Every structure is written in C-alpha cells, then in structure tokens.
Amino acid sequence: MYHLSLIDESRAIARHVFRKHKPELLGAGSLERSAMVDVWMEVEVHQLTPAAGPIVVEYVFSPFLGRACNQAARTSESCGSRASKVPEVYEARLAQRRYLAGDFLSAADLSHFTIMHYFMATEYAAVVEALPHVRAWWEELAARPAERKAGDLSHFTIIDLDRSDRWCGSGSGNRTDRLNEPV
C-alpha cells in the first residue's frame, strides 16, 4: 500500500526534523520523557489512526472526492465501537498528565493534529467532546497558532460539516455546494 508507506515516511521525516531542530519535542535529555514520546507516537499510528481513519475517509475524503456515500460503513458497529474506545485510553492518560508524554508539549501531541482535525469534523467528534480531559487537550492543541494556521491552509476546512448534514441521508448531498463556501 503506497499511501501507508508515504505516511510512514512523513513520520520518519518529522522525527528527523525534530531531532535536528527541536529535540526537546522528542523528550531529548531524558530517557523516560523520550520513551513516553515514542509510546504515544506509536499509539497514534497503531491505535488512533486505524480507529479514526476509516471515519475520516468516509465522512470527509470520500464526499470531497465525489464518491458515493457508504451507509454500511457509516453505521458499522466496529467503526463506532473502536472510535469510542480509543479516546477512553487517552482520557485515562490525560486525566493524569496535561499532555500525552507528560507535562510538556511534545511531538506525540503534535503528531495527532491531522487525524484529530478531520475526526473532529465528523459526528464522532461527540466522543471527544464527552471526555473532558481529551476535549481540553484537543482544544489547547487546536488553539495553537501554528495548528490554527495548518488547519486554515487545509483544503478540507472549506467543507463545513455541521454534524447534521453528512452529504448522505439528510441535506442536499451535493458536495459542490460546499466547496466554494467562505471559510
């Protein structure tokens, strides 16, 4: 799968850039901090992205690309179940610490931005909103100037998913109606 390889490479590139220019984001100088950064970066790769990715593809990318809505995928028991269980792990961690790797912002937190940005544009955002520590962590992360700028630059932020109209089911279903809306 080419796209997974590309994502893995982008993560490796990000680690290299952090190591060279911002080693503190990788927990440099402390074996424990560094290990926690690594653990939570792996949790994002192996737990959160596999749980949230199919939801993001179905709710955000498929409509944007003009693909037909897959109601079966949207109502899949495993899709919703996994997407609600993974954030509970984050809630337990964030109830103990301000950030994933500890009490410092790290690459582990930053690596979650992209998947969370799009996940929060789906009806499953309610899962995060119901967990106070995850919600606070996400709101703080999303409010960072660099993260807001990255979100604003995304072509997908022009799609206003208001959680009641998902391009299938209710609403017009015409994806092009939304493409030219102001941000």
Coordinates of C-alpha atoms in Angstrom, one line a residue:
M1 CA 0.0 0.0 0.0
Y2 CA 1.7 3.1 -1.3
H3 CA -0.2 5.6 0.8
L4 CA 0.7 3.9 4.1
S5 CA 4.4 3.9 3.1
L6 CA 4.1 7.6 2.4
I7 CA 2.6 8.3 5.8
D8 CA 5.3 6.3 7.5
E9 CA 8.0 8.2 5.6
S10 CA 6.4 11.5 6.6
R11 CA 6.6 10.5 10.2
A12 CA 10.2 9.5 9.8
I13 CA 11.0 12.8 8.2
A14 CA 9.2 14.7 11.0
R15 CA 11.2 12.8 13.6
H16 CA 14.4 13.7 11.8
V17 CA 13.4 17.4 11.6
F18 CA 12.5 17.4 15.3
R19 CA 15.8 15.6 16.2
K20 CA 17.8 18.2 14.3
H21 CA 15.9 21.4 15.1
K22 CA 13.6 20.8 18.1
P23 CA 15.0 17.8 20.1
E24 CA 13.0 18.9 23.2
L25 CA 9.8 17.9 21.3
L26 CA 11.1 14.3 21.3
G27 CA 11.9 14.4 25.0
A28 CA 15.7 14.8 24.4
G29 CA 17.8 14.7 27.6
S30 CA 15.6 12.3 29.5
L31 CA 15.2 8.6 28.7
E32 CA 11.8 8.5 30.4
R33 CA 10.4 11.5 28.5
S34 CA 11.8 10.3 25.2
A35 CA 10.3 6.8 25.8
M36 CA 6.9 8.4 26.5
V37 CA 7.0 10.5 23.4
D38 CA 7.8 7.3 21.4
V39 CA 5.0 5.3 23.1
W40 CA 2.3 8.0 22.3
M41 CA 3.5 8.5 18.8
E42 CA 3.1 4.7 18.3
V43 CA -0.3 4.8 19.9
E44 CA -1.4 7.4 17.3
V45 CA 0.0 5.2 14.5
H46 CA -1.3 1.9 15.7
Q47 CA -4.5 2.7 17.6
L48 CA -6.0 6.1 16.9
T49 CA -5.3 6.3 13.1
P50 CA -6.7 2.8 12.4
A51 CA -9.8 3.7 14.5
A52 CA -10.4 7.2 13.3
G53 CA -9.0 6.9 9.7
P54 CA -12.0 5.0 8.2
I55 CA -14.3 7.5 9.7
V56 CA -12.3 10.4 8.3
V57 CA -12.2 8.8 4.9
E58 CA -15.9 8.1 4.9
Y59 CA -17.1 11.5 6.3
V60 CA -14.5 13.8 4.9
F61 CA -12.4 12.5 2.0
S62 CA -15.0 10.3 0.2
P63 CA -17.5 13.1 -0.2
F64 CA -14.8 15.6 -1.2
L65 CA -13.7 13.2 -3.9
G66 CA -17.2 12.7 -5.1
R67 CA -17.5 9.1 -4.0
A68 CA -20.9 7.7 -3.2
C69 CA -21.8 7.6 0.5
N70 CA -21.3 4.1 2.1
Q71 CA -24.1 4.0 4.7
A72 CA -23.0 0.5 5.7
A73 CA -19.5 1.8 6.6
R74 CA -21.0 4.7 8.5
T75 CA -23.2 2.6 10.6
S76 CA -20.7 -0.3 11.1
E77 CA -20.6 -1.5 14.7
S78 CA -16.8 -1.9 14.6
C79 CA -16.3 1.6 13.2
G80 CA -18.2 3.3 16.1
S81 CA -17.1 1.0 18.8
R82 CA -13.4 1.3 18.1
A83 CA -13.6 5.0 17.6
S84 CA -15.2 5.4 21.0
K85 CA -12.9 3.0 22.9
V86 CA -9.6 4.5 21.8
P87 CA -10.3 8.0 23.1
E88 CA -11.1 6.5 26.5
V89 CA -7.4 5.4 26.7
Y90 CA -6.4 9.0 26.0
E91 CA -8.9 10.2 28.7
A92 CA -7.2 8.0 31.3
R93 CA -3.8 9.3 30.4
L94 CA -4.8 13.0 30.1
A95 CA -6.5 12.8 33.5
Q96 CA -3.0 12.2 34.9
R97 CA -1.0 14.5 32.7
R98 CA -1.5 17.7 30.8
Y99 CA -0.1 16.2 27.6
L100 CA 0.3 12.7 26.3
A101 CA 4.0 12.2 27.1
G102 CA 3.9 14.1 30.4
D103 CA 3.6 17.7 31.4
F104 CA 5.3 19.1 28.3
L105 CA 4.1 19.6 24.7
S106 CA 5.8 17.0 22.5
A107 CA 5.9 15.6 19.1
A108 CA 3.5 13.0 20.4
D109 CA 0.8 15.6 20.8
L110 CA 1.7 17.4 17.5
S111 CA 1.6 14.1 15.6
H112 CA -2.1 13.8 16.4
F113 CA -3.2 17.1 14.9
T114 CA -4.0 15.9 11.3
I115 CA -6.2 12.9 12.2
M116 CA -7.9 14.8 15.0
H117 CA -8.5 17.8 12.9
Y118 CA -10.5 15.8 10.4
F119 CA -12.1 13.5 13.0
M120 CA -13.5 16.5 14.8
A121 CA -15.3 17.4 11.6
T122 CA -17.5 14.2 11.9
E123 CA -20.4 13.2 14.1
Y124 CA -17.9 11.2 16.1
A125 CA -16.5 14.4 17.5
A126 CA -19.1 13.9 20.2
V127 CA -16.9 11.1 21.5
V128 CA -14.1 13.5 22.2
E129 CA -16.4 16.2 23.4
A130 CA -17.8 13.9 26.0
L131 CA -14.3 13.2 27.5
P132 CA -13.3 16.3 29.5
H133 CA -9.5 15.8 29.5
V134 CA -9.3 14.7 25.9
R135 CA -11.5 17.7 24.9
A136 CA -9.3 20.1 26.9
W137 CA -6.2 18.7 25.4
W138 CA -7.6 18.9 21.8
E139 CA -8.9 22.4 22.3
E140 CA -5.5 23.6 23.6
L141 CA -3.7 21.8 20.8
A142 CA -6.1 23.2 18.1
A143 CA -5.8 26.7 19.5
R144 CA -2.0 26.9 19.0
P145 CA -1.2 29.5 16.3
A146 CA 0.8 27.0 14.1
E147 CA -2.0 24.4 14.3
R148 CA -4.7 27.0 13.5
K149 CA -2.6 28.1 10.5
A150 CA -2.2 24.5 9.4
G151 CA -5.9 23.9 9.8
D152 CA -6.7 27.1 7.8
L153 CA -4.5 26.0 5.0
S154 CA -6.2 22.7 4.6
H155 CA -8.4 22.4 1.6
F156 CA -10.9 20.4 3.6
T157 CA -11.6 23.1 6.1
I158 CA -13.8 24.7 3.5
I159 CA -16.1 21.8 3.8
D160 CA -18.4 22.8 6.7
L161 CA -19.6 19.5 8.2
D162 CA -22.2 20.8 10.6
R163 CA -22.8 17.3 12.1
S164 CA -26.4 17.3 10.8
D165 CA -25.7 17.1 7.1
R166 CA -23.3 14.4 6.0
W167 CA -23.8 14.6 2.3
C168 CA -25.8 11.4 2.5
G169 CA -29.0 10.9 4.4
S170 CA -30.3 14.4 5.1
G171 CA -29.4 17.5 3.2
S172 CA -28.8 18.1 -0.5
G173 CA -26.0 15.6 -0.8
N174 CA -24.2 17.8 -3.4
R175 CA -20.6 18.2 -2.4
T176 CA -20.0 21.0 -4.8
D177 CA -22.5 23.2 -2.9
R178 CA -20.0 23.4 -0.1
L179 CA -16.7 23.8 -2.0
N180 CA -16.9 27.5 -2.6
E181 CA -18.3 28.5 0.8
P182 CA -16.2 31.0 2.6
V183 CA -14.0 29.7 5.5

